[in-house]
């Protein structure tokens, strides 16, 4: 019997936009961002302080590789058991990983620290899919807004932990270690609270969809028009953002920027990533995903180029613009892919592969030729989402409806 043709997934009845029902999800995302701010983002500094300068890109690579491997598995778990089980499991795994990372870094045991970082990465592969849970919980015409609000809540977590940087430093002093190491212990606590929130959360809806022919099929989904170009935009944005985000703090550290200064750079970056979700989400709902792809591409290229300019102030500009460019491309791609849960985990996995390769190769490039060469390469790669914009402009887009122009 011939296999029925691939058909786009059809969502269940559109839910009502209820902020009260989404609030636990938003708070958990804020806690996860705060945990990342004080732990994995500074992993390169931890490895450098342990005396392994040539391996500063390795933690980010392991984090991305673990996330790439776990994203599809968590996606399948959420398809079969629901978002609540998948997200609670991911946050709990992150708490365990953060605890191991703290123990390894404090004891000076690089393998244990890297194991903890890997578990943190595997957790990210799961809880970063919370954005799809938010999108599924609102009508199609409000999905960009829901995604934007989720990102806005993430700023609260980052700013909270930046404001608490003095407390992290004091905790490090009491424990006889550095603030970068103490942050992993704090991050573990935050992720533990997020896991508890998810245990008590009741999703408005689930990722299950009605699909012609039965359960969503991965190969059939990727054959749908526009799905592959959407995956390209998401993977490119994620890869470039993580590469520059992970390696720019090391450049700042070499320029003499202290811990508080590096934390400020990261906060500016997080504000760019998440702080304008209240604007970019509704904008993409109104103007379509093509605007997000074009704007994201331009800003990602600008971020890479400004990072090469002299002076630490330009590093701050670069980190902020990097976050904003990622925001535009990521909200657009996530909105477009929200109807296709079979492709979500795998697409996230591709993004983590791009990020892992970027950080690993980026560290080698910096060691051999310097940071500017890496930045110029990233600027060239930033044009790739323009192909996704072209496909969306031709009406080839996985997101049905008038918002996907």
Short mmCIF file of C-alpha atoms in Angstrom, two decimals:
data_model
loop_
_atom_site.label_atom_id
_atom_site.label_comp_id
_atom_site.label_asym_id
_atom_site.label_seq_id
_atom_site.Cartn_x
_atom_site.Cartn_y
_atom_site.Cartn_z
CA UNK A 1 0.00 0.00 0.00
CA UNK A 2 1.36 3.42 -0.92
CA UNK A 3 2.30 5.73 1.92
CA UNK A 4 -0.05 8.71 2.20
CA UNK A 5 1.48 12.04 1.25
CA UNK A 6 3.05 14.17 3.95
CA UNK A 7 0.55 16.63 5.32
CA UNK A 8 1.10 19.59 7.56
CA UNK A 9 0.10 19.03 11.14
CA UNK A 10 -3.24 20.50 12.15
CA UNK A 11 -3.40 21.84 15.69
CA UNK A 12 -6.19 21.12 18.06
CA UNK A 13 -8.75 23.79 18.88
CA UNK A 14 -7.04 27.11 19.53
CA UNK A 15 -6.58 27.73 23.26
CA UNK A 16 -7.27 31.01 24.98
CA UNK A 17 -4.29 33.24 25.83
CA UNK A 18 -4.06 32.86 29.64
CA UNK A 19 -1.05 34.46 31.32
CA UNK A 20 -2.01 32.91 34.64
CA UNK A 21 -1.72 29.40 33.24
CA UNK A 22 1.59 30.25 31.56
CA UNK A 23 3.12 31.98 34.58
CA UNK A 24 4.85 28.88 36.10
CA UNK A 25 6.39 28.16 32.71
CA UNK A 26 7.64 31.72 32.41
CA UNK A 27 9.10 31.73 35.93
CA UNK A 28 10.88 28.41 35.31
CA UNK A 29 12.42 29.86 32.14
CA UNK A 30 13.60 32.92 34.08
CA UNK A 31 15.24 30.68 36.68
CA UNK A 32 16.95 28.65 33.95
CA UNK A 33 18.34 31.79 32.33
CA UNK A 34 19.62 32.96 35.70
CA UNK A 35 21.30 29.59 36.22
CA UNK A 36 22.97 29.82 32.82
CA UNK A 37 24.15 33.36 33.52
CA UNK A 38 26.15 32.29 36.57
CA UNK A 39 27.37 28.91 35.31
CA UNK A 40 27.71 27.66 31.75
CA UNK A 41 28.29 31.07 30.14
CA UNK A 42 31.40 31.44 32.32
CA UNK A 43 32.62 27.87 31.85
CA UNK A 44 35.53 29.02 29.67
CA UNK A 45 36.83 31.13 32.57
CA UNK A 46 36.61 28.15 34.93
CA UNK A 47 38.67 25.99 32.59
CA UNK A 48 41.18 28.78 32.08
CA UNK A 49 41.54 29.29 35.82
CA UNK A 50 42.18 25.57 36.22
CA UNK A 51 45.21 25.99 33.96
CA UNK A 52 43.84 24.57 30.69
CA UNK A 53 43.99 27.65 28.44
CA UNK A 54 43.98 25.61 25.23
CA UNK A 55 40.70 23.93 26.25
CA UNK A 56 38.61 27.03 27.00
CA UNK A 57 36.24 26.21 24.13
CA UNK A 58 35.73 22.61 25.25
CA UNK A 59 32.97 23.15 27.87
CA UNK A 60 30.76 25.04 25.44
CA UNK A 61 31.40 22.36 22.83
CA UNK A 62 30.42 19.58 25.23
CA UNK A 63 27.36 21.54 26.34
CA UNK A 64 26.25 21.99 22.75
CA UNK A 65 27.02 18.38 21.81
CA UNK A 66 25.07 17.05 24.79
CA UNK A 67 22.16 19.33 23.99
CA UNK A 68 22.26 18.18 20.37
CA UNK A 69 22.04 14.55 21.45
CA UNK A 70 19.31 15.14 24.02
CA UNK A 71 17.06 17.54 22.13
CA UNK A 72 15.54 14.87 19.93
CA UNK A 73 15.14 12.51 22.89
CA UNK A 74 13.40 15.15 24.99
CA UNK A 75 11.26 16.05 21.99
CA UNK A 76 10.16 12.42 21.68
CA UNK A 77 9.53 12.26 25.44
CA UNK A 78 7.30 15.32 25.26
CA UNK A 79 5.40 13.88 22.31
CA UNK A 80 4.68 10.68 24.22
CA UNK A 81 4.42 11.87 27.85
CA UNK A 82 3.64 15.56 27.53
CA UNK A 83 5.43 18.85 28.09
CA UNK A 84 5.20 18.76 31.89
CA UNK A 85 7.09 15.47 32.27
CA UNK A 86 9.69 16.43 29.69
CA UNK A 87 10.38 19.88 31.10
CA UNK A 88 10.46 18.73 34.76
CA UNK A 89 12.94 15.99 33.83
CA UNK A 90 15.14 18.46 31.95
CA UNK A 91 15.29 20.97 34.79
CA UNK A 92 16.07 18.20 37.31
CA UNK A 93 18.89 16.90 35.11
CA UNK A 94 20.30 20.42 34.92
CA UNK A 95 20.31 20.72 38.71
CA UNK A 96 22.31 17.50 38.99
CA UNK A 97 24.75 18.65 36.33
CA UNK A 98 25.29 22.02 37.98
CA UNK A 99 26.06 20.30 41.28
CA UNK A 100 28.62 18.04 39.61
CA UNK A 101 30.17 20.98 37.81
CA UNK A 102 30.56 22.85 41.08
CA UNK A 103 32.10 19.86 42.82
CA UNK A 104 34.53 19.20 39.98
CA UNK A 105 35.62 22.81 39.59
CA UNK A 106 36.09 23.32 43.33
CA UNK A 107 38.20 20.18 43.60
CA UNK A 108 40.20 21.04 40.50
CA UNK A 109 39.02 17.91 38.72
CA UNK A 110 38.53 18.89 35.09
CA UNK A 111 36.83 15.61 34.00
CA UNK A 112 34.19 15.93 36.72
CA UNK A 113 33.58 19.56 35.82
CA UNK A 114 33.22 18.65 32.15
CA UNK A 115 30.78 15.86 33.05
CA UNK A 116 28.65 18.36 34.95
CA UNK A 117 28.81 20.77 32.02
CA UNK A 118 27.72 17.97 29.68
CA UNK A 119 24.70 17.18 31.86
CA UNK A 120 23.83 20.87 31.92
CA UNK A 121 23.95 20.82 28.14
CA UNK A 122 21.72 17.76 27.97
CA UNK A 123 19.24 19.55 30.21
CA UNK A 124 19.24 22.59 27.94
CA UNK A 125 18.30 20.34 25.04
CA UNK A 126 15.07 19.69 26.90
CA UNK A 127 14.08 22.85 28.72
CA UNK A 128 14.81 25.14 25.79
CA UNK A 129 11.78 23.51 24.15
CA UNK A 130 9.62 25.31 26.70
CA UNK A 131 9.08 27.94 24.00
CA UNK A 132 7.01 25.46 22.01
CA UNK A 133 4.90 24.75 25.09
CA UNK A 134 4.22 28.49 25.33
CA UNK A 135 3.37 28.74 21.62
CA UNK A 136 0.99 25.77 21.81
CA UNK A 137 -0.87 27.44 24.66
CA UNK A 138 -2.15 30.42 22.65
CA UNK A 139 -3.98 31.04 19.36
CA UNK A 140 -1.88 31.08 16.18
CA UNK A 141 -2.11 34.86 15.87
CA UNK A 142 -0.57 35.36 19.34
CA UNK A 143 2.28 32.86 19.19
CA UNK A 144 4.94 35.48 18.50
CA UNK A 145 3.66 37.46 21.46
CA UNK A 146 3.75 34.41 23.74
CA UNK A 147 7.31 33.63 22.65
CA UNK A 148 8.32 37.26 23.17
CA UNK A 149 6.90 37.30 26.70
CA UNK A 150 8.76 34.08 27.50
CA UNK A 151 11.99 35.76 26.41
CA UNK A 152 11.15 38.89 28.40
CA UNK A 153 10.76 36.83 31.57
CA UNK A 154 14.20 35.39 30.94
CA UNK A 155 15.67 38.89 31.33
CA UNK A 156 14.38 38.96 34.89
CA UNK A 157 16.39 35.87 35.72
CA UNK A 158 19.56 37.21 34.15
CA UNK A 159 19.28 40.65 35.74
CA UNK A 160 18.49 39.11 39.11
CA UNK A 161 21.65 37.03 39.02
CA UNK A 162 23.74 39.94 37.73
CA UNK A 163 22.48 42.05 40.62
CA UNK A 164 23.32 39.14 42.91
CA UNK A 165 26.90 38.92 41.57
CA UNK A 166 28.20 40.38 44.83
CA UNK A 167 26.43 37.63 46.73
CA UNK A 168 27.96 35.00 44.44
CA UNK A 169 31.41 36.49 45.10
CA UNK A 170 30.83 36.36 48.86
CA UNK A 171 29.59 32.79 48.59
CA UNK A 172 32.75 31.91 46.69
CA UNK A 173 34.88 33.46 49.42
CA UNK A 174 33.07 31.50 52.12
CA UNK A 175 33.53 28.28 50.18
CA UNK A 176 37.16 29.06 49.41
CA UNK A 177 36.67 29.24 45.65
CA UNK A 178 36.10 31.74 42.83
CA UNK A 179 32.77 33.39 41.90
CA UNK A 180 32.77 31.51 38.58
CA UNK A 181 32.80 28.21 40.49
CA UNK A 182 30.30 29.27 43.16
CA UNK A 183 27.89 30.24 40.39
CA UNK A 184 27.46 26.58 39.49
CA UNK A 185 26.13 25.82 42.95
CA UNK A 186 23.70 28.71 42.72
CA UNK A 187 22.64 27.60 39.26
CA UNK A 188 21.87 24.13 40.54
CA UNK A 189 19.55 25.55 43.16
CA UNK A 190 17.70 27.66 40.60
CA UNK A 191 17.19 24.71 38.28
CA UNK A 192 15.93 22.60 41.17
CA UNK A 193 13.24 25.19 41.89
CA UNK A 194 12.32 25.26 38.19
CA UNK A 195 11.88 21.47 38.23
CA UNK A 196 9.49 21.74 41.18
CA UNK A 197 7.46 24.40 39.37
CA UNK A 198 7.07 22.09 36.38
CA UNK A 199 5.93 19.20 38.56
CA UNK A 200 2.99 21.32 39.68
CA UNK A 201 2.27 22.94 36.31
CA UNK A 202 -0.70 21.89 34.19
CA UNK A 203 -0.17 22.66 30.50
CA UNK A 204 -2.99 24.34 28.63
CA UNK A 205 -2.49 21.85 25.79
CA UNK A 206 0.08 19.34 24.61
CA UNK A 207 2.29 18.81 21.59
CA UNK A 208 0.10 16.04 20.16
CA UNK A 209 -1.44 17.04 16.86
CA UNK A 210 -3.81 15.60 14.32
CA UNK A 211 -1.82 14.61 11.28
CA UNK A 212 -3.08 12.97 8.12
CA UNK A 213 -1.88 9.39 8.28
CA UNK A 214 -1.47 9.28 12.07
CA UNK A 215 1.44 10.22 14.33
CA UNK A 216 3.85 12.97 13.16
CA UNK A 217 6.69 11.48 11.12
CA UNK A 218 10.14 13.05 11.18
CA UNK A 219 11.12 12.39 7.56
CA UNK A 220 7.70 13.41 6.27
CA UNK A 221 7.76 16.59 8.34
CA UNK A 222 11.12 17.66 6.94
CA UNK A 223 9.78 17.13 3.42
CA UNK A 224 7.11 19.75 4.03
CA UNK A 225 7.75 23.05 2.22
CA UNK A 226 9.67 25.53 4.35
CA UNK A 227 10.58 23.26 7.25
CA UNK A 228 14.21 22.80 6.18
CA UNK A 229 14.76 26.51 5.53
CA UNK A 230 13.28 27.27 8.95
CA UNK A 231 15.67 24.75 10.52
CA UNK A 232 18.57 26.46 8.74
CA UNK A 233 17.66 29.86 10.20
CA UNK A 234 17.31 28.48 13.72
CA UNK A 235 20.56 26.49 13.55
CA UNK A 236 22.52 29.43 12.12
CA UNK A 237 21.25 31.89 14.70
CA UNK A 238 21.92 29.47 17.56
CA UNK A 239 25.38 28.52 16.33
CA UNK A 240 26.61 32.08 15.79
CA UNK A 241 25.12 33.37 19.02
CA UNK A 242 26.62 30.64 21.22
CA UNK A 243 30.02 30.84 19.53
CA UNK A 244 30.42 34.58 20.05
CA UNK A 245 28.70 34.58 23.43
CA UNK A 246 31.03 31.87 24.73
CA UNK A 247 34.32 33.26 23.43
CA UNK A 248 33.82 37.02 23.73
CA UNK A 249 34.00 36.93 27.58
CA UNK A 250 37.43 35.30 27.32
CA UNK A 251 38.54 38.09 25.00
CA UNK A 252 37.22 40.64 27.50
CA UNK A 253 39.04 38.86 30.33
CA UNK A 254 42.30 39.07 28.39
CA UNK A 255 41.68 42.81 27.91
CA UNK A 256 41.63 43.23 31.69
CA UNK A 257 37.88 43.24 32.33
CA UNK A 258 37.11 41.97 35.84
CA UNK A 259 34.36 39.58 36.92
CA UNK A 260 31.79 42.34 37.41
CA UNK A 261 32.60 43.75 33.97
CA UNK A 262 32.20 40.37 32.30
CA UNK A 263 28.90 39.90 34.13
CA UNK A 264 27.78 43.27 32.78
CA UNK A 265 28.68 42.22 29.24
CA UNK A 266 26.65 39.05 29.64
CA UNK A 267 23.72 40.99 31.08
CA UNK A 268 23.74 43.30 28.08
CA UNK A 269 23.74 40.27 25.84
CA UNK A 270 20.84 38.68 27.73
CA UNK A 271 18.88 41.94 27.50
CA UNK A 272 19.40 41.88 23.75
CA UNK A 273 18.31 38.25 23.57
CA UNK A 274 15.22 38.52 25.73
CA UNK A 275 14.52 42.11 26.80
CA UNK A 276 12.73 43.19 23.64
CA UNK A 277 10.48 40.17 23.31
CA UNK A 278 7.52 42.42 24.15
CA UNK A 279 8.27 44.24 20.88
CA UNK A 280 9.74 41.62 18.54
CA UNK A 281 7.07 38.99 19.23
CA UNK A 282 4.05 41.16 18.32
CA UNK A 283 6.06 42.67 15.45
CA UNK A 284 6.60 39.24 13.92
CA UNK A 285 2.94 38.38 14.52
CA UNK A 286 2.00 41.50 12.57
CA UNK A 287 4.62 41.66 9.80
CA UNK A 288 5.54 38.00 9.40
CA UNK A 289 8.60 35.85 9.92
CA UNK A 290 10.43 37.23 6.88
CA UNK A 291 11.08 40.50 8.72
CA UNK A 292 12.60 38.58 11.60
CA UNK A 293 14.93 36.60 9.35
CA UNK A 294 16.22 39.66 7.49
CA UNK A 295 16.64 41.76 10.64
CA UNK A 296 18.25 38.89 12.52
CA UNK A 297 20.74 38.26 9.72
CA UNK A 298 21.77 41.91 9.56
CA UNK A 299 22.20 42.26 13.31
CA UNK A 300 24.15 39.01 13.69
CA UNK A 301 26.61 40.21 11.04
CA UNK A 302 26.88 43.62 12.71
CA UNK A 303 27.56 41.99 16.08
CA UNK A 304 30.44 39.96 14.69
CA UNK A 305 32.01 42.98 13.01
CA UNK A 306 31.72 45.36 15.99
CA UNK A 307 33.39 42.80 18.25
CA UNK A 308 36.65 43.41 16.36
CA UNK A 309 36.70 47.16 17.04
CA UNK A 310 39.11 48.48 19.69
CA UNK A 311 37.89 49.19 23.21
CA UNK A 312 35.75 47.26 25.64
CA UNK A 313 32.73 49.47 24.95
CA UNK A 314 32.42 47.91 21.51
CA UNK A 315 32.34 44.49 23.12
CA UNK A 316 29.27 45.63 25.04
CA UNK A 317 27.64 46.86 21.83
CA UNK A 318 28.49 43.62 20.07
CA UNK A 319 27.07 41.41 22.81
CA UNK A 320 23.81 43.37 22.91
CA UNK A 321 23.35 43.40 19.13
CA UNK A 322 24.24 39.69 19.01
CA UNK A 323 21.41 38.95 21.41
CA UNK A 324 18.89 41.08 19.53
CA UNK A 325 19.77 39.53 16.18
CA UNK A 326 19.37 36.06 17.67
CA UNK A 327 16.00 37.12 19.12
CA UNK A 328 14.56 38.14 15.76
CA UNK A 329 15.72 35.03 13.92
CA UNK A 330 14.83 32.69 16.78
CA UNK A 331 11.32 34.02 17.43
CA UNK A 332 10.58 33.86 13.70
CA UNK A 333 11.85 30.32 13.32
CA UNK A 334 10.18 29.08 16.51
CA UNK A 335 6.84 30.57 15.49
CA UNK A 336 7.12 28.98 12.06
CA UNK A 337 8.03 25.57 13.52
CA UNK A 338 5.46 25.57 16.33
CA UNK A 339 3.03 23.50 14.23
CA UNK A 340 5.51 20.69 13.66
CA UNK A 341 6.55 19.03 16.95
CA UNK A 342 8.19 16.13 15.13
CA UNK A 343 10.81 18.55 13.78
CA UNK A 344 11.31 20.65 16.90
CA UNK A 345 13.73 18.50 18.87
CA UNK A 346 15.82 17.58 15.84
CA UNK A 347 16.00 21.21 14.71
CA UNK A 348 17.15 22.25 18.18
CA UNK A 349 19.73 19.47 17.95
CA UNK A 350 21.06 20.93 14.70
CA UNK A 351 21.41 24.29 16.40
CA UNK A 352 23.44 22.74 19.20
CA UNK A 353 25.65 20.95 16.69
CA UNK A 354 26.33 24.28 15.00
CA UNK A 355 27.07 25.87 18.37
CA UNK A 356 29.39 23.07 19.43
CA UNK A 357 31.32 23.14 16.19
CA UNK A 358 31.53 26.92 16.34
CA UNK A 359 32.93 27.06 19.86
CA UNK A 360 35.41 24.24 19.29
CA UNK A 361 36.70 25.62 15.99
CA UNK A 362 36.45 29.15 17.35
CA UNK A 363 38.79 28.37 20.22
CA UNK A 364 41.32 26.92 17.78
CA UNK A 365 40.98 29.90 15.44
CA UNK A 366 41.56 32.33 18.30
CA UNK A 367 44.63 30.39 19.45
CA UNK A 368 46.15 30.33 15.96
CA UNK A 369 45.05 33.54 14.25
CA UNK A 370 43.24 35.69 16.80
CA UNK A 371 39.69 36.72 17.60
CA UNK A 372 39.12 39.04 14.57
CA UNK A 373 39.42 36.17 12.09
CA UNK A 374 36.73 34.26 13.97
CA UNK A 375 34.48 37.31 14.02
CA UNK A 376 34.83 37.89 10.27
CA UNK A 377 33.94 34.27 9.59
CA UNK A 378 30.84 34.59 11.75
CA UNK A 379 29.81 37.71 9.83
CA UNK A 380 29.92 35.77 6.56
CA UNK A 381 27.82 32.92 7.95
CA UNK A 382 25.25 35.41 9.26
CA UNK A 383 23.82 35.81 5.73
CA UNK A 384 22.37 32.27 5.73
CA UNK A 385 18.97 33.25 7.26
CA UNK A 386 18.41 35.42 4.19
CA UNK A 387 17.66 32.21 2.29
CA UNK A 388 14.99 31.41 4.86
CA UNK A 389 13.58 34.92 4.35
CA UNK A 390 13.52 34.36 0.58
CA UNK A 391 11.66 31.09 1.00
CA UNK A 392 9.18 32.74 3.37
CA UNK A 393 8.74 35.59 0.88
CA UNK A 394 7.75 33.09 -1.81
CA UNK A 395 5.07 31.73 0.49
CA UNK A 396 7.08 28.59 1.29
CA UNK A 397 6.68 28.57 5.05
CA UNK A 398 5.69 25.87 7.54
CA UNK A 399 3.62 28.29 9.56
CA UNK A 400 0.17 28.55 8.03
CA UNK A 401 -2.01 31.57 8.39
CA UNK A 402 -1.88 35.26 7.56
CA UNK A 403 0.86 36.00 10.05
CA UNK A 404 3.37 34.02 8.06
CA UNK A 405 3.83 36.34 5.17
#
